[in-house]
PDB file of C-alpha atoms in Angstrom:
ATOM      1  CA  UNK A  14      18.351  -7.602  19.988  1.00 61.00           C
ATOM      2  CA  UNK A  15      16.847  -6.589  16.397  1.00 69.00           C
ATOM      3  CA  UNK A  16      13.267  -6.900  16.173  1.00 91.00           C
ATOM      4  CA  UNK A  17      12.694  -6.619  12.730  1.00 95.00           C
ATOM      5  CA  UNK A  18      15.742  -6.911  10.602  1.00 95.00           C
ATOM      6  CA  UNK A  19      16.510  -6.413   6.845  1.00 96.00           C
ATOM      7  CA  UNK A  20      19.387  -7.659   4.586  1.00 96.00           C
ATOM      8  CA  UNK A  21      21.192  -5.911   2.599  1.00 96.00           C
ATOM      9  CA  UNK A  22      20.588  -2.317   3.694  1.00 95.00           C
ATOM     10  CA  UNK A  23      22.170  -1.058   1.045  1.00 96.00           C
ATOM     11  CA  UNK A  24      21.575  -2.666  -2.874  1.00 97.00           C
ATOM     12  CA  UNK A  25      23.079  -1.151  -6.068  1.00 97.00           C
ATOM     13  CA  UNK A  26      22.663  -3.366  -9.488  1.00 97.00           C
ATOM     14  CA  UNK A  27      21.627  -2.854 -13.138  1.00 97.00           C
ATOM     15  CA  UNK A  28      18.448  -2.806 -14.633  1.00 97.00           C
ATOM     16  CA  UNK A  29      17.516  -5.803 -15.607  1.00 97.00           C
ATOM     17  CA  UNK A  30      18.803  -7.667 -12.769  1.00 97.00           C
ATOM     18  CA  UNK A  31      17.254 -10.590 -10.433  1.00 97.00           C
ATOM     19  CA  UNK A  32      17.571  -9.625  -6.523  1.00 97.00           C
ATOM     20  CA  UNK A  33      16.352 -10.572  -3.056  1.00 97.00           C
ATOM     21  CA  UNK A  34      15.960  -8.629  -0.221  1.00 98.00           C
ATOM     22  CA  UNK A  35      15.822 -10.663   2.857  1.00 97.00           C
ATOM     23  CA  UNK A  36      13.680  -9.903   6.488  1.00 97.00           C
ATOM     24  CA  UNK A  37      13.794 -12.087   9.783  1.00 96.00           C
ATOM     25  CA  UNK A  38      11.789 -11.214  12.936  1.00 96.00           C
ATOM     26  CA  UNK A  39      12.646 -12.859  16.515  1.00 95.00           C
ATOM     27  CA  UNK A  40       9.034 -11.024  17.783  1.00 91.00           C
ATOM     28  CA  UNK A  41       7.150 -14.528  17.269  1.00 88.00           C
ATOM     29  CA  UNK A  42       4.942 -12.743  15.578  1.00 89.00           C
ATOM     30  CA  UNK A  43       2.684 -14.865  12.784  1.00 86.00           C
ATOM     31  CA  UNK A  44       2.029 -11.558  10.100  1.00 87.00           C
ATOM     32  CA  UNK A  45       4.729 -10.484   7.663  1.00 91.00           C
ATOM     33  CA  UNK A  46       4.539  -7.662   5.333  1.00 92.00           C
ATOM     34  CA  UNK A  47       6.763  -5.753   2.769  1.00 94.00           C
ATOM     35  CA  UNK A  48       5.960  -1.742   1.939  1.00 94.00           C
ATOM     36  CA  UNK A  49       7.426   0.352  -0.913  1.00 95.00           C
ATOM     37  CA  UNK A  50       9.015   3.965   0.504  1.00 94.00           C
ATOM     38  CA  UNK A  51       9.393   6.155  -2.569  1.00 92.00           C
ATOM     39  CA  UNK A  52      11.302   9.154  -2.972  1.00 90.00           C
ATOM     40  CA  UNK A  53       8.161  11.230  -1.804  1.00 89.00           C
ATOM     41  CA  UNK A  54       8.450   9.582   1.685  1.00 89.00           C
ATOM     42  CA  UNK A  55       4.787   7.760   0.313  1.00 91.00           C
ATOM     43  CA  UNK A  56       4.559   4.300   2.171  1.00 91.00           C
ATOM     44  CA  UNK A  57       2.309   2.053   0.024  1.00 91.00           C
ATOM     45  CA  UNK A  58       1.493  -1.765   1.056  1.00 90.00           C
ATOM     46  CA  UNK A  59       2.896  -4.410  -1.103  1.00 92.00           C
ATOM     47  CA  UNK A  60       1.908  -7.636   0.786  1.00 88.00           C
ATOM     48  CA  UNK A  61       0.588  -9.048   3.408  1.00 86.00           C
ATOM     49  CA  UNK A  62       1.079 -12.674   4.159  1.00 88.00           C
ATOM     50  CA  UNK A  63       0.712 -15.375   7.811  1.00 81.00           C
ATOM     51  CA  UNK A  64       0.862 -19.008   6.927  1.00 70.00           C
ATOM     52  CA  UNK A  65      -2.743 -18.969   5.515  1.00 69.00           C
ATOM     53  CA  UNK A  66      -2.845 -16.681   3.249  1.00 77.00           C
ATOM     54  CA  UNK A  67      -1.203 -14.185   1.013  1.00 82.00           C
ATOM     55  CA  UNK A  68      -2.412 -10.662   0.149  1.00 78.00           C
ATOM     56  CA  UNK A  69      -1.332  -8.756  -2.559  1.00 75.00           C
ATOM     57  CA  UNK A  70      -1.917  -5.266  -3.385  1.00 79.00           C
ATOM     58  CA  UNK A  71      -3.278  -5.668  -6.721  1.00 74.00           C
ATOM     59  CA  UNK A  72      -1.001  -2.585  -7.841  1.00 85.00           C
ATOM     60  CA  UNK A  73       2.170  -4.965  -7.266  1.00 90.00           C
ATOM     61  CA  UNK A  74       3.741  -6.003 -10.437  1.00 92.00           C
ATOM     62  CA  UNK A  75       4.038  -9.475 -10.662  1.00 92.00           C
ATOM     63  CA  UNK A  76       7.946  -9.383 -10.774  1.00 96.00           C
ATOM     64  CA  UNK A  77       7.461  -8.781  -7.232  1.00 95.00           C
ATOM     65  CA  UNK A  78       7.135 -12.188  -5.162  1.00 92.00           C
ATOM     66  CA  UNK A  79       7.263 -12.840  -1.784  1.00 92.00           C
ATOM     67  CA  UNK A  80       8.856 -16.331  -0.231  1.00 90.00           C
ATOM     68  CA  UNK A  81       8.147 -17.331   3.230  1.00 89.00           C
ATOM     69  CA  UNK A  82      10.815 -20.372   4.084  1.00 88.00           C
ATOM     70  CA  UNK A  83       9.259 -20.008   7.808  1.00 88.00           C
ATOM     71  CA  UNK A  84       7.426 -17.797   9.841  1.00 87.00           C
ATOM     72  CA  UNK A  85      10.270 -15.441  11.290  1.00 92.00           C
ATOM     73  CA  UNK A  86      11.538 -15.115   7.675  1.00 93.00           C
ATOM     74  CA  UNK A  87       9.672 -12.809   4.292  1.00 94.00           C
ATOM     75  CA  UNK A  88      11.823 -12.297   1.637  1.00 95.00           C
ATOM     76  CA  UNK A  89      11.312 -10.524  -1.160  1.00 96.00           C
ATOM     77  CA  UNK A  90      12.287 -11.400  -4.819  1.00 96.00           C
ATOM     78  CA  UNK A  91      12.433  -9.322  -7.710  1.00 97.00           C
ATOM     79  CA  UNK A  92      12.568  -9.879 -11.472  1.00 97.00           C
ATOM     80  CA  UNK A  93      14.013  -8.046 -14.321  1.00 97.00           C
ATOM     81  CA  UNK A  94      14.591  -4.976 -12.008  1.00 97.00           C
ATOM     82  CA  UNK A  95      13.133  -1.471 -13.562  1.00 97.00           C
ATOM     83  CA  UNK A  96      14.199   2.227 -12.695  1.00 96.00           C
ATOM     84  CA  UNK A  97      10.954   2.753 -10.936  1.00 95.00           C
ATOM     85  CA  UNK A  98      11.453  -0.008  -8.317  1.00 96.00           C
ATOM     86  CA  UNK A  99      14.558   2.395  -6.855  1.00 97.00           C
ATOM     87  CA  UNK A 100      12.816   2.764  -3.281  1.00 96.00           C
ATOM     88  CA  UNK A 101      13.470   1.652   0.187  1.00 95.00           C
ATOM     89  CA  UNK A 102      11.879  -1.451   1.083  1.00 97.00           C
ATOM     90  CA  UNK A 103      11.117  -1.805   4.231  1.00 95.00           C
ATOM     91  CA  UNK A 104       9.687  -5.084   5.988  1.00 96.00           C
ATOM     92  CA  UNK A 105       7.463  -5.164   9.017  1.00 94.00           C
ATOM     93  CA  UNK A 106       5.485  -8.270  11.254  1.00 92.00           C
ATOM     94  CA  UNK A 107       3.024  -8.338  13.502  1.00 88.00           C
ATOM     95  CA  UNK A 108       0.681 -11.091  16.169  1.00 85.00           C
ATOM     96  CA  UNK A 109      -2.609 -12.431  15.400  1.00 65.00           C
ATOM     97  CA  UNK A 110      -3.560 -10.471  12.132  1.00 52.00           C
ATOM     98  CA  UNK A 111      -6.208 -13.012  11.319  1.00 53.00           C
ATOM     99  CA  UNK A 112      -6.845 -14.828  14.395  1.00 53.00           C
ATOM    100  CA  UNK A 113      -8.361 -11.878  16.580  1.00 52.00           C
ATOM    101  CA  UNK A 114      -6.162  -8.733  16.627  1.00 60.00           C
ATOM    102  CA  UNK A 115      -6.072  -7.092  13.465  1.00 60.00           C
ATOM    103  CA  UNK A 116      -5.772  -4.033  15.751  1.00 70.00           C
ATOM    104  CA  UNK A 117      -2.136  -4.804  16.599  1.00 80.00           C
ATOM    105  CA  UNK A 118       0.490  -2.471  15.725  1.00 86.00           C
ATOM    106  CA  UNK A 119       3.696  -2.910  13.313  1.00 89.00           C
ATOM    107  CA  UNK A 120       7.260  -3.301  14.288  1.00 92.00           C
ATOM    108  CA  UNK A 121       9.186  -2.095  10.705  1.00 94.00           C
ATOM    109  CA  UNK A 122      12.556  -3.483  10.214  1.00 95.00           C
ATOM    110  CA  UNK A 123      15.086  -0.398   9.341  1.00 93.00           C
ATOM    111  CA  UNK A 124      15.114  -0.689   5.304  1.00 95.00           C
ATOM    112  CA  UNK A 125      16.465  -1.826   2.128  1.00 96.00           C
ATOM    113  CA  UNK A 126      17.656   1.065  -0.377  1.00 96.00           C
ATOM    114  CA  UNK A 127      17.361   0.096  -3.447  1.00 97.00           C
ATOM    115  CA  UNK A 128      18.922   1.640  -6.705  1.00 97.00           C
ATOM    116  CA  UNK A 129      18.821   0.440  -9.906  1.00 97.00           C
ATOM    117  CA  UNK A 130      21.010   2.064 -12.599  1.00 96.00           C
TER     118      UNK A 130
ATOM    119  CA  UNK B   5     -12.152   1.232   0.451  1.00 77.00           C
ATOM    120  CA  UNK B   6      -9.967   3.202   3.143  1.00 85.00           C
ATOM    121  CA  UNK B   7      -7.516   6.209   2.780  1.00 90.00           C
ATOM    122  CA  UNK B   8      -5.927   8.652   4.974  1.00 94.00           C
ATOM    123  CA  UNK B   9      -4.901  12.526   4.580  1.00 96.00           C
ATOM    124  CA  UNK B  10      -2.192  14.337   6.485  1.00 97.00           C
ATOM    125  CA  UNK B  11      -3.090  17.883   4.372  1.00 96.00           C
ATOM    126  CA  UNK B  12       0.361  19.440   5.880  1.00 96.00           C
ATOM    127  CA  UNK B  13       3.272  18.422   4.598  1.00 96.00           C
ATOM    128  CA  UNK B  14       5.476  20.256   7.022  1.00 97.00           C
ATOM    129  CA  UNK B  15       4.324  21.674  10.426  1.00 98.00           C
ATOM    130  CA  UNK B  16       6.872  24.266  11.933  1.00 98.00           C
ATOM    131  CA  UNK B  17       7.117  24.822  15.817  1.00 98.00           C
ATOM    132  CA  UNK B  18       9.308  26.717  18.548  1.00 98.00           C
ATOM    133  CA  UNK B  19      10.381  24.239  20.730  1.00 98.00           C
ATOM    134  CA  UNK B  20       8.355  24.468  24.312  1.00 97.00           C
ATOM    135  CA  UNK B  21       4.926  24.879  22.426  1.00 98.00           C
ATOM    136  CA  UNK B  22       2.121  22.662  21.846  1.00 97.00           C
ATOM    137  CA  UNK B  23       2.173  20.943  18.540  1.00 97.00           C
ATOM    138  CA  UNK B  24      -0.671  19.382  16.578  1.00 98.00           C
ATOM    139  CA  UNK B  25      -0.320  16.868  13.173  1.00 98.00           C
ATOM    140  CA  UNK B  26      -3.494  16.361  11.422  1.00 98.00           C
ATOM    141  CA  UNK B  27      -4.904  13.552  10.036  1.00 98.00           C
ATOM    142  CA  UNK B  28      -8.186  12.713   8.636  1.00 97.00           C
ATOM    143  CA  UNK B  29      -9.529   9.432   7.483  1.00 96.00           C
ATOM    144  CA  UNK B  30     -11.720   7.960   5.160  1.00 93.00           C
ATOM    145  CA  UNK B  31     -13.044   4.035   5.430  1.00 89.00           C
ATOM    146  CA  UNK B  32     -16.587   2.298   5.162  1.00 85.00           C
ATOM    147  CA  UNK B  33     -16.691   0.643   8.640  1.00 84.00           C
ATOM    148  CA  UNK B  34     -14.955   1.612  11.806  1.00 85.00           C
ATOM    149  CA  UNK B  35     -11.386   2.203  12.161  1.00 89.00           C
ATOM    150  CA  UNK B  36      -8.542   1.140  13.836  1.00 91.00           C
ATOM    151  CA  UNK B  37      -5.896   4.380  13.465  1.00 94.00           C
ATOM    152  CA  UNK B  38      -2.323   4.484  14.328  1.00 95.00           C
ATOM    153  CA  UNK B  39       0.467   6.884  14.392  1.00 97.00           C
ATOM    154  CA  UNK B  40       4.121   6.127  13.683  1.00 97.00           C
ATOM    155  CA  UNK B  41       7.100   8.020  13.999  1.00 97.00           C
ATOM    156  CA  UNK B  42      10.408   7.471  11.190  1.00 95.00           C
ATOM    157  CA  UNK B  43      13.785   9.783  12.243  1.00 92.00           C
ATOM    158  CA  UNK B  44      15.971  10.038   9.070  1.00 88.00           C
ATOM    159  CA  UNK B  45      17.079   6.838   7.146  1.00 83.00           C
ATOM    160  CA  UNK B  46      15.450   4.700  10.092  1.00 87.00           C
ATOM    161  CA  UNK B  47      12.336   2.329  10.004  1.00 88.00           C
ATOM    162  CA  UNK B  48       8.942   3.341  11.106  1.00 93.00           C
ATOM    163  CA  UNK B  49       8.003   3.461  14.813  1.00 94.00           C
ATOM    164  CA  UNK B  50       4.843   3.234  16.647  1.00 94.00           C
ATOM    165  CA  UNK B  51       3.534   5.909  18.553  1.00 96.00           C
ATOM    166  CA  UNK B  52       0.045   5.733  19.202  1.00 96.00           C
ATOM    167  CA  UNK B  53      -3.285   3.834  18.138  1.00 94.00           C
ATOM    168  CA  UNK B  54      -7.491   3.973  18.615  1.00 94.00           C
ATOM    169  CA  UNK B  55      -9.223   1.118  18.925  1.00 89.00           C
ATOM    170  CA  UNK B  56     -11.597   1.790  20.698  1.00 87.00           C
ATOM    171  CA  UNK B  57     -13.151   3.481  24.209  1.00 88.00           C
ATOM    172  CA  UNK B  58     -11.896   7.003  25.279  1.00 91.00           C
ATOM    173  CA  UNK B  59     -11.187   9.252  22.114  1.00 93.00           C
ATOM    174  CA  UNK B  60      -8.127  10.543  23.740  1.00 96.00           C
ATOM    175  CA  UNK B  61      -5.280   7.904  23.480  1.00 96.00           C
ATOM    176  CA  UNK B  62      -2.028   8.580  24.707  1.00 96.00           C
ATOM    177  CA  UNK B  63       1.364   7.063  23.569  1.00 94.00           C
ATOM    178  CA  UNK B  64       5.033   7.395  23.436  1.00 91.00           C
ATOM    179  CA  UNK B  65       7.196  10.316  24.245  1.00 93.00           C
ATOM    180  CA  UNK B  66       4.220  12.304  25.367  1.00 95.00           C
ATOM    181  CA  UNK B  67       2.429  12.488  22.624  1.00 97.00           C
ATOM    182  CA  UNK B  68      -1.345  12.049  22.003  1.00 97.00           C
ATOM    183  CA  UNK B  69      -3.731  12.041  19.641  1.00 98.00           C
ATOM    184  CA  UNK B  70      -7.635  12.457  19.451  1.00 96.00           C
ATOM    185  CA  UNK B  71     -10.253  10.548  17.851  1.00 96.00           C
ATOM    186  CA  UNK B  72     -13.376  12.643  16.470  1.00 96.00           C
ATOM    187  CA  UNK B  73     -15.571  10.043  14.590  1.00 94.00           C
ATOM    188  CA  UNK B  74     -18.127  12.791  13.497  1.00 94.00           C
ATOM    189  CA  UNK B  75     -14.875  14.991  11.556  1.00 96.00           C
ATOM    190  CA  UNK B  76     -13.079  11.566  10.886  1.00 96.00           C
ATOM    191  CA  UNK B  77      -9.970  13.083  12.339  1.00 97.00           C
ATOM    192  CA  UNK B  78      -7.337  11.407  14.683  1.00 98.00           C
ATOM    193  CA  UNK B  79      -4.746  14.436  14.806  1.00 98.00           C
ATOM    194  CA  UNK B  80      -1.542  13.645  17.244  1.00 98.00           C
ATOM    195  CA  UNK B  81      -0.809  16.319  19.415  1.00 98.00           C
ATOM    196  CA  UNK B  82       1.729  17.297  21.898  1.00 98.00           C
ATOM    197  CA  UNK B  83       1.570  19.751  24.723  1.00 97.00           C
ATOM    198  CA  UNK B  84       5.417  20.583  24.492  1.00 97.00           C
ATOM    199  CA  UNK B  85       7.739  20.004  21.654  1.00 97.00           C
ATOM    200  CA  UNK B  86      10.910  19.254  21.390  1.00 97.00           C
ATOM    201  CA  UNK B  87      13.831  19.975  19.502  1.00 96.00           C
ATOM    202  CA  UNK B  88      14.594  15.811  19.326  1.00 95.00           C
ATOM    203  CA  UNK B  89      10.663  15.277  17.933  1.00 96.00           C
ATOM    204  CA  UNK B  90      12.098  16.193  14.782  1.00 97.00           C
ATOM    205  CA  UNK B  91      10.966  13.668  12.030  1.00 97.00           C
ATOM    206  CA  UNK B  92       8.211  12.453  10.007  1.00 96.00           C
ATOM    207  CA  UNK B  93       4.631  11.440  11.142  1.00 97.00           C
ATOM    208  CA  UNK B  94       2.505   9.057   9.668  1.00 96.00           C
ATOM    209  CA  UNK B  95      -0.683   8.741  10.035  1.00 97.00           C
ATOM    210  CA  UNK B  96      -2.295   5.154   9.044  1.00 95.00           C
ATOM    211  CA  UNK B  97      -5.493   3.388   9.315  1.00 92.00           C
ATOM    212  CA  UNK B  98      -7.548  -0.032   8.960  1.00 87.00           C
ATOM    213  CA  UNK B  99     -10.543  -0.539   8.303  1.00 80.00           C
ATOM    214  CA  UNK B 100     -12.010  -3.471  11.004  1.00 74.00           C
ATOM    215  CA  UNK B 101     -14.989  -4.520   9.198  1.00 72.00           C
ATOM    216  CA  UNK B 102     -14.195  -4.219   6.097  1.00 64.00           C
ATOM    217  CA  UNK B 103     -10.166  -5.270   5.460  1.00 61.00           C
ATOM    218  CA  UNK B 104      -8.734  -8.676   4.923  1.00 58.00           C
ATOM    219  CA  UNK B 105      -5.889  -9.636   6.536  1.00 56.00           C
ATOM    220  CA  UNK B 106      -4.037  -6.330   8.763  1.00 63.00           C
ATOM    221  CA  UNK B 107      -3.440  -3.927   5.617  1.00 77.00           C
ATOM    222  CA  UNK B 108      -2.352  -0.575   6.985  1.00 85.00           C
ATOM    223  CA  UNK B 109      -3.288   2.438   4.736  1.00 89.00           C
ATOM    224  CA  UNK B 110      -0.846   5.481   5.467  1.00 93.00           C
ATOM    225  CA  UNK B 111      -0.869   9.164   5.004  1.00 95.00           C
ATOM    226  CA  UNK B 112       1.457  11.077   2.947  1.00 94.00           C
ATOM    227  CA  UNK B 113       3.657  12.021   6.106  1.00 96.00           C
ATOM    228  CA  UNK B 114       4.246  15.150   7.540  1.00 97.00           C
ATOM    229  CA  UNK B 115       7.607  16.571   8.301  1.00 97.00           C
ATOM    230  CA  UNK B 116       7.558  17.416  11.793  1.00 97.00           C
ATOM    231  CA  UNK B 117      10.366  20.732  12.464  1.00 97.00           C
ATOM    232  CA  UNK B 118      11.070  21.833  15.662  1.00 97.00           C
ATOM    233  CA  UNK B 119      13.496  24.897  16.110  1.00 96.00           C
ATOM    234  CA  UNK B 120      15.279  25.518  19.432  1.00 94.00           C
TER     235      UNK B 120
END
């Protein structure tokens, strides 16, 4: 079974454009988060979020928005899509960020490419 | 504030010899430091991580990495490489006293090639 998994893998749409990228984890875990791959291979944070509290890296645009329905569910919306968001997006959870193990490791999900044209 | 460095970008080895991936870290309280693995268009996978007790930590697939708190370096290393360790290394880090929530800081990555 999937630990981590992402939806769509693949995403191709104009700038301009609204779109979601969707991640689910079966881990149990209570810590979702959502990192930006460029073309570099450099992984930078984008949030952080349990059902406390949300983190955002303050260098996030605010087009970017995360929406938790549940806890085994992050997805990520994004507005008025720009040629610089063409990355991979890839979504990752974790158990007890807050509550006593912030020394827990990641399980990533496999990735979203996206391209925007 | 907390940032890593992985100053290699690519690290070249024969398959059979030791291999080392260097890392060095930068954060105002103690750190927790991981290392994850990502093979081509696949998500990241953990290899390794320091909390805390013995420097030396040991992980997956044999490798291992070292913590030296007075160099601020937590390089993986692995006696033995092989032609399937192919891929990139990250090298990430949190800062425990200092960090809210679990926000991982990563390295740059370094492309990890291992000729037969």
């Amino acid at each position: 079974d999937t630990a981590v998994s992402q939806t769509p893998k693949y995403l191709v749409t104009q700038m301009g454009n609204d779109k979601s990228i969707k991640c689910e984890q079966n881990l149990g875990h209570d810590t979702m988060y959502w990192y930006k791959q460029d073309s570099k291979k450099f992984l930078k944070i984008m949030f952080s979020y349990n059902n406390k509290e949300l983190i955002i890296n303050e260098t996030v645009p605010n087009r970017f928005s995360p929406k938790s329905p549940d806890k085994a569910h992050l997805n990520l919306h994004i507005n008025s899509l720009e040629l610089g968001d063409s990355a991979v997006y890839f979504c990752a959870s974790s158990q007890d960020a807050l509550s006593g193990g912030p020394y827990n490791e990641q399980f990533f999900g496999p990735g979203t490419r996206l391209t925007v044209l | 504030a907390q940032s890593v460095a992985q100053p290699e970008d690519q690290v070249n080895v024969a398959e059979g010899n030791p291999l080392t991936v260097k890392c060095t870290y930068s954060v105002s309280g103690n750190p927790y430091l991981f290392w994850y693995v990502q093979y081509p268009n696949r998500g990241l996978q953990f290899l390794l991580k320091y909390i805390t007790g013995d420097n030396l930590v040991k992980g997956s697939y044999g490798f291992e990495a070292e913590f030296n708190k007075s160099q601020t370096s937590f390089h993986l290393k692995k006696p033995s490489a092989l032609v399937s360790d192919s891929a990139l290394y990250f090298c990430a880090v949190r800062d425990m006293d200092n960090n809210a929530g679990n926000m991982l800081t990563f390295g740059g990555g370094t492309r990890l090639m291992v000729k037969p």
